[in-house]
Amino acid sequence: MGKIVIVDDDAAFVGALKEKIHALYPLLEVITCTDPLQALAVLKKEQVDLLLVDLEMPTLDGSKIFKYAVSIGMDKNRIVILSGRDSDYLHEQFPMGTCLAVLNKYEAKQKAVLDMIFSSMHRKAAAN
């Protein structure tokens, strides 16, 4: 089973995304953290296949969670940075190759990229 951790302080966004994943990709397990500090403990304890992390959060921003995840051994190509910022800003902060993807979480075309990632994970989970 593929395990996804979503870290975002926007509880409505997290809830909607979790419901969508459960409905469309039932083989994927989703852990949500609306408190960025809680995410550190989850990342340390769990074997995570995909990390979705909001760039801008109070207390601890997404770039620090990204650095922590990589420092404990998570593959940077299994991390997606989400933000409400435009793609130019996001690519300045996380140039190509820094992580799997940087996406504006409110743009429909960007959400299609997430669907492709989830679909791929679902197919792999079904094959195992």
PDB file of C-alpha atoms in Angstrom:
ATOM      1  CA  MET A   1       0.000   0.000   0.000  1.00  0.00           C
ATOM      2  CA  GLY A   2       1.242   3.514  -0.788  1.00  0.00           C
ATOM      3  CA  LYS A   3       1.442   5.859   2.174  1.00  0.00           C
ATOM      4  CA  ILE A   4       0.947   9.600   1.654  1.00  0.00           C
ATOM      5  CA  VAL A   5       1.560  12.271   4.287  1.00  0.00           C
ATOM      6  CA  ILE A   6      -0.118  15.637   3.703  1.00  0.00           C
ATOM      7  CA  VAL A   7       1.188  18.570   5.742  1.00  0.00           C
ATOM      8  CA  ASP A   8      -0.855  21.765   5.410  1.00  0.00           C
ATOM      9  CA  ASP A   9      -2.318  24.153   7.970  1.00  0.00           C
ATOM     10  CA  ASP A  10      -5.466  24.600   5.838  1.00  0.00           C
ATOM     11  CA  ALA A  11      -7.742  21.964   7.398  1.00  0.00           C
ATOM     12  CA  ALA A  12     -10.433  22.347   4.698  1.00  0.00           C
ATOM     13  CA  PHE A  13      -7.904  21.736   1.913  1.00  0.00           C
ATOM     14  CA  VAL A  14      -6.394  18.755   3.733  1.00  0.00           C
ATOM     15  CA  GLY A  15      -9.833  17.244   4.372  1.00  0.00           C
ATOM     16  CA  ALA A  16     -10.976  17.675   0.770  1.00  0.00           C
ATOM     17  CA  LEU A  17      -7.769  16.191  -0.618  1.00  0.00           C
ATOM     18  CA  LYS A  18      -7.910  13.236   1.774  1.00  0.00           C
ATOM     19  CA  GLU A  19     -11.540  12.522   0.797  1.00  0.00           C
ATOM     20  CA  LYS A  20     -10.659  12.702  -2.895  1.00  0.00           C
ATOM     21  CA  ILE A  21      -7.744  10.280  -2.479  1.00  0.00           C
ATOM     22  CA  HIS A  22      -9.896   7.826  -0.490  1.00  0.00           C
ATOM     23  CA  ALA A  23     -12.673   7.967  -3.082  1.00  0.00           C
ATOM     24  CA  LEU A  24     -10.519   7.642  -6.211  1.00  0.00           C
ATOM     25  CA  TYR A  25      -7.487   5.721  -4.947  1.00  0.00           C
ATOM     26  CA  PRO A  26      -8.698   3.368  -2.181  1.00  0.00           C
ATOM     27  CA  LEU A  27      -5.404   1.449  -1.957  1.00  0.00           C
ATOM     28  CA  LEU A  28      -3.534   4.544  -0.799  1.00  0.00           C
ATOM     29  CA  GLU A  29      -3.206   5.337   2.898  1.00  0.00           C
ATOM     30  CA  VAL A  30      -3.330   9.014   3.864  1.00  0.00           C
ATOM     31  CA  ILE A  31      -1.958  10.598   7.025  1.00  0.00           C
ATOM     32  CA  THR A  32      -2.763  14.280   7.506  1.00  0.00           C
ATOM     33  CA  CYS A  33      -1.025  16.864   9.659  1.00  0.00           C
ATOM     34  CA  THR A  34      -2.444  20.360  10.038  1.00  0.00           C
ATOM     35  CA  ASP A  35       0.251  21.084  12.624  1.00  0.00           C
ATOM     36  CA  PRO A  36       3.665  21.183  10.945  1.00  0.00           C
ATOM     37  CA  LEU A  37       5.408  20.129  14.170  1.00  0.00           C
ATOM     38  CA  GLN A  38       3.267  16.983  14.287  1.00  0.00           C
ATOM     39  CA  ALA A  39       4.558  16.139  10.802  1.00  0.00           C
ATOM     40  CA  LEU A  40       8.127  15.808  12.071  1.00  0.00           C
ATOM     41  CA  ALA A  41       7.142  12.990  14.419  1.00  0.00           C
ATOM     42  CA  VAL A  42       5.122  11.257  11.697  1.00  0.00           C
ATOM     43  CA  LEU A  43       8.017  11.449   9.236  1.00  0.00           C
ATOM     44  CA  LYS A  44      10.422  10.047  11.800  1.00  0.00           C
ATOM     45  CA  LYS A  45       8.107   7.135  12.686  1.00  0.00           C
ATOM     46  CA  GLU A  46       6.431   6.191   9.388  1.00  0.00           C
ATOM     47  CA  GLN A  47       7.744   4.784   6.107  1.00  0.00           C
ATOM     48  CA  VAL A  48       6.352   7.382   3.689  1.00  0.00           C
ATOM     49  CA  ASP A  49       5.971   6.916  -0.065  1.00  0.00           C
ATOM     50  CA  LEU A  50       4.908  10.496  -0.831  1.00  0.00           C
ATOM     51  CA  LEU A  51       5.087  13.723   1.162  1.00  0.00           C
ATOM     52  CA  LEU A  52       2.878  16.664   0.177  1.00  0.00           C
ATOM     53  CA  VAL A  53       3.878  19.758   2.094  1.00  0.00           C
ATOM     54  CA  ASP A  54       2.556  23.318   2.048  1.00  0.00           C
ATOM     55  CA  LEU A  55       5.316  25.872   1.615  1.00  0.00           C
ATOM     56  CA  GLU A  56       3.946  28.558   3.924  1.00  0.00           C
ATOM     57  CA  MET A  57       2.712  27.578   7.374  1.00  0.00           C
ATOM     58  CA  PRO A  58       2.989  29.131  10.826  1.00  0.00           C
ATOM     59  CA  THR A  59       5.579  27.783  13.256  1.00  0.00           C
ATOM     60  CA  LEU A  60       7.467  25.730  10.675  1.00  0.00           C
ATOM     61  CA  ASP A  61       7.441  26.331   6.928  1.00  0.00           C
ATOM     62  CA  GLY A  62       7.450  23.691   4.226  1.00  0.00           C
ATOM     63  CA  SER A  63      11.076  24.237   3.228  1.00  0.00           C
ATOM     64  CA  LYS A  64      12.182  23.265   6.746  1.00  0.00           C
ATOM     65  CA  ILE A  65       9.988  20.142   6.688  1.00  0.00           C
ATOM     66  CA  PHE A  66      11.443  19.316   3.261  1.00  0.00           C
ATOM     67  CA  LYS A  67      15.009  19.635   4.616  1.00  0.00           C
ATOM     68  CA  TYR A  68      14.149  17.523   7.662  1.00  0.00           C
ATOM     69  CA  ALA A  69      12.561  14.765   5.549  1.00  0.00           C
ATOM     70  CA  VAL A  70      15.620  14.594   3.289  1.00  0.00           C
ATOM     71  CA  SER A  71      17.970  14.649   6.307  1.00  0.00           C
ATOM     72  CA  ILE A  72      16.324  11.527   7.751  1.00  0.00           C
ATOM     73  CA  GLY A  73      16.616   9.665   4.468  1.00  0.00           C
ATOM     74  CA  MET A  74      13.494  10.437   2.460  1.00  0.00           C
ATOM     75  CA  ASP A  75      14.103  10.562  -1.286  1.00  0.00           C
ATOM     76  CA  LYS A  76      13.657  14.169  -2.475  1.00  0.00           C
ATOM     77  CA  ASN A  77      11.852  12.767  -5.532  1.00  0.00           C
ATOM     78  CA  ARG A  78       9.025  11.626  -3.262  1.00  0.00           C
ATOM     79  CA  ILE A  79       8.288  15.151  -2.013  1.00  0.00           C
ATOM     80  CA  VAL A  80       5.808  17.592  -3.572  1.00  0.00           C
ATOM     81  CA  ILE A  81       5.775  21.224  -2.452  1.00  0.00           C
ATOM     82  CA  LEU A  82       2.332  22.874  -2.510  1.00  0.00           C
ATOM     83  CA  SER A  83       1.529  26.556  -2.274  1.00  0.00           C
ATOM     84  CA  GLY A  84      -0.960  29.226  -3.219  1.00  0.00           C
ATOM     85  CA  ARG A  85       1.919  31.132  -4.836  1.00  0.00           C
ATOM     86  CA  ASP A  86       2.448  31.271  -8.598  1.00  0.00           C
ATOM     87  CA  SER A  87       4.690  28.763 -10.311  1.00  0.00           C
ATOM     88  CA  ASP A  88       7.493  31.258 -11.049  1.00  0.00           C
ATOM     89  CA  TYR A  89       7.924  31.966  -7.337  1.00  0.00           C
ATOM     90  CA  LEU A  90       7.791  28.255  -6.513  1.00  0.00           C
ATOM     91  CA  HIS A  91      10.419  27.363  -9.092  1.00  0.00           C
ATOM     92  CA  GLU A  92      12.720  30.074  -7.712  1.00  0.00           C
ATOM     93  CA  GLN A  93      12.455  28.510  -4.249  1.00  0.00           C
ATOM     94  CA  PHE A  94      12.678  24.896  -5.501  1.00  0.00           C
ATOM     95  CA  PRO A  95      14.465  24.713  -8.871  1.00  0.00           C
ATOM     96  CA  MET A  96      13.890  21.744 -11.190  1.00  0.00           C
ATOM     97  CA  GLY A  97      15.332  18.580  -9.669  1.00  0.00           C
ATOM     98  CA  THR A  98      15.095  19.785  -6.067  1.00  0.00           C
ATOM     99  CA  CYS A  99      11.989  17.682  -5.442  1.00  0.00           C
ATOM    100  CA  LEU A 100       9.372  15.697  -7.377  1.00  0.00           C
ATOM    101  CA  ALA A 101       7.197  18.756  -8.113  1.00  0.00           C
ATOM    102  CA  VAL A 102       6.200  22.220  -6.964  1.00  0.00           C
ATOM    103  CA  LEU A 103       2.517  22.923  -7.508  1.00  0.00           C
ATOM    104  CA  ASN A 104       0.024  25.700  -7.004  1.00  0.00           C
ATOM    105  CA  LYS A 105      -2.646  23.876  -5.014  1.00  0.00           C
ATOM    106  CA  TYR A 106      -5.506  25.966  -6.417  1.00  0.00           C
ATOM    107  CA  GLU A 107      -4.852  25.671 -10.180  1.00  0.00           C
ATOM    108  CA  ALA A 108      -6.788  22.916 -11.952  1.00  0.00           C
ATOM    109  CA  LYS A 109      -3.883  21.967 -14.254  1.00  0.00           C
ATOM    110  CA  GLN A 110      -1.609  21.626 -11.253  1.00  0.00           C
ATOM    111  CA  LYS A 111      -4.146  19.357  -9.524  1.00  0.00           C
ATOM    112  CA  ALA A 112      -4.028  17.115 -12.610  1.00  0.00           C
ATOM    113  CA  VAL A 113      -0.338  16.505 -11.858  1.00  0.00           C
ATOM    114  CA  LEU A 114      -1.280  15.297  -8.381  1.00  0.00           C
ATOM    115  CA  ASP A 115      -3.847  12.960  -9.923  1.00  0.00           C
ATOM    116  CA  MET A 116      -1.160  11.463 -12.167  1.00  0.00           C
ATOM    117  CA  ILE A 117       1.076  10.879  -9.134  1.00  0.00           C
ATOM    118  CA  PHE A 118      -1.748   9.315  -7.108  1.00  0.00           C
ATOM    119  CA  SER A 119      -2.790   7.146 -10.049  1.00  0.00           C
ATOM    120  CA  SER A 120       0.746   5.836 -10.476  1.00  0.00           C
ATOM    121  CA  MET A 121       0.989   5.039  -6.766  1.00  0.00           C
ATOM    122  CA  HIS A 122      -2.398   3.297  -6.882  1.00  0.00           C
ATOM    123  CA  ARG A 123      -1.347   1.100  -9.810  1.00  0.00           C
ATOM    124  CA  LYS A 124       1.843   0.106  -7.982  1.00  0.00           C
ATOM    125  CA  ALA A 125      -0.128  -0.706  -4.827  1.00  0.00           C
ATOM    126  CA  ALA A 126      -2.539  -2.849  -6.853  1.00  0.00           C
ATOM    127  CA  ALA A 127       0.345  -4.746  -8.438  1.00  0.00           C
ATOM    128  CA  ASN A 128       1.796  -5.698  -5.045  1.00  0.00           C
TER     129      ASN A 128
END
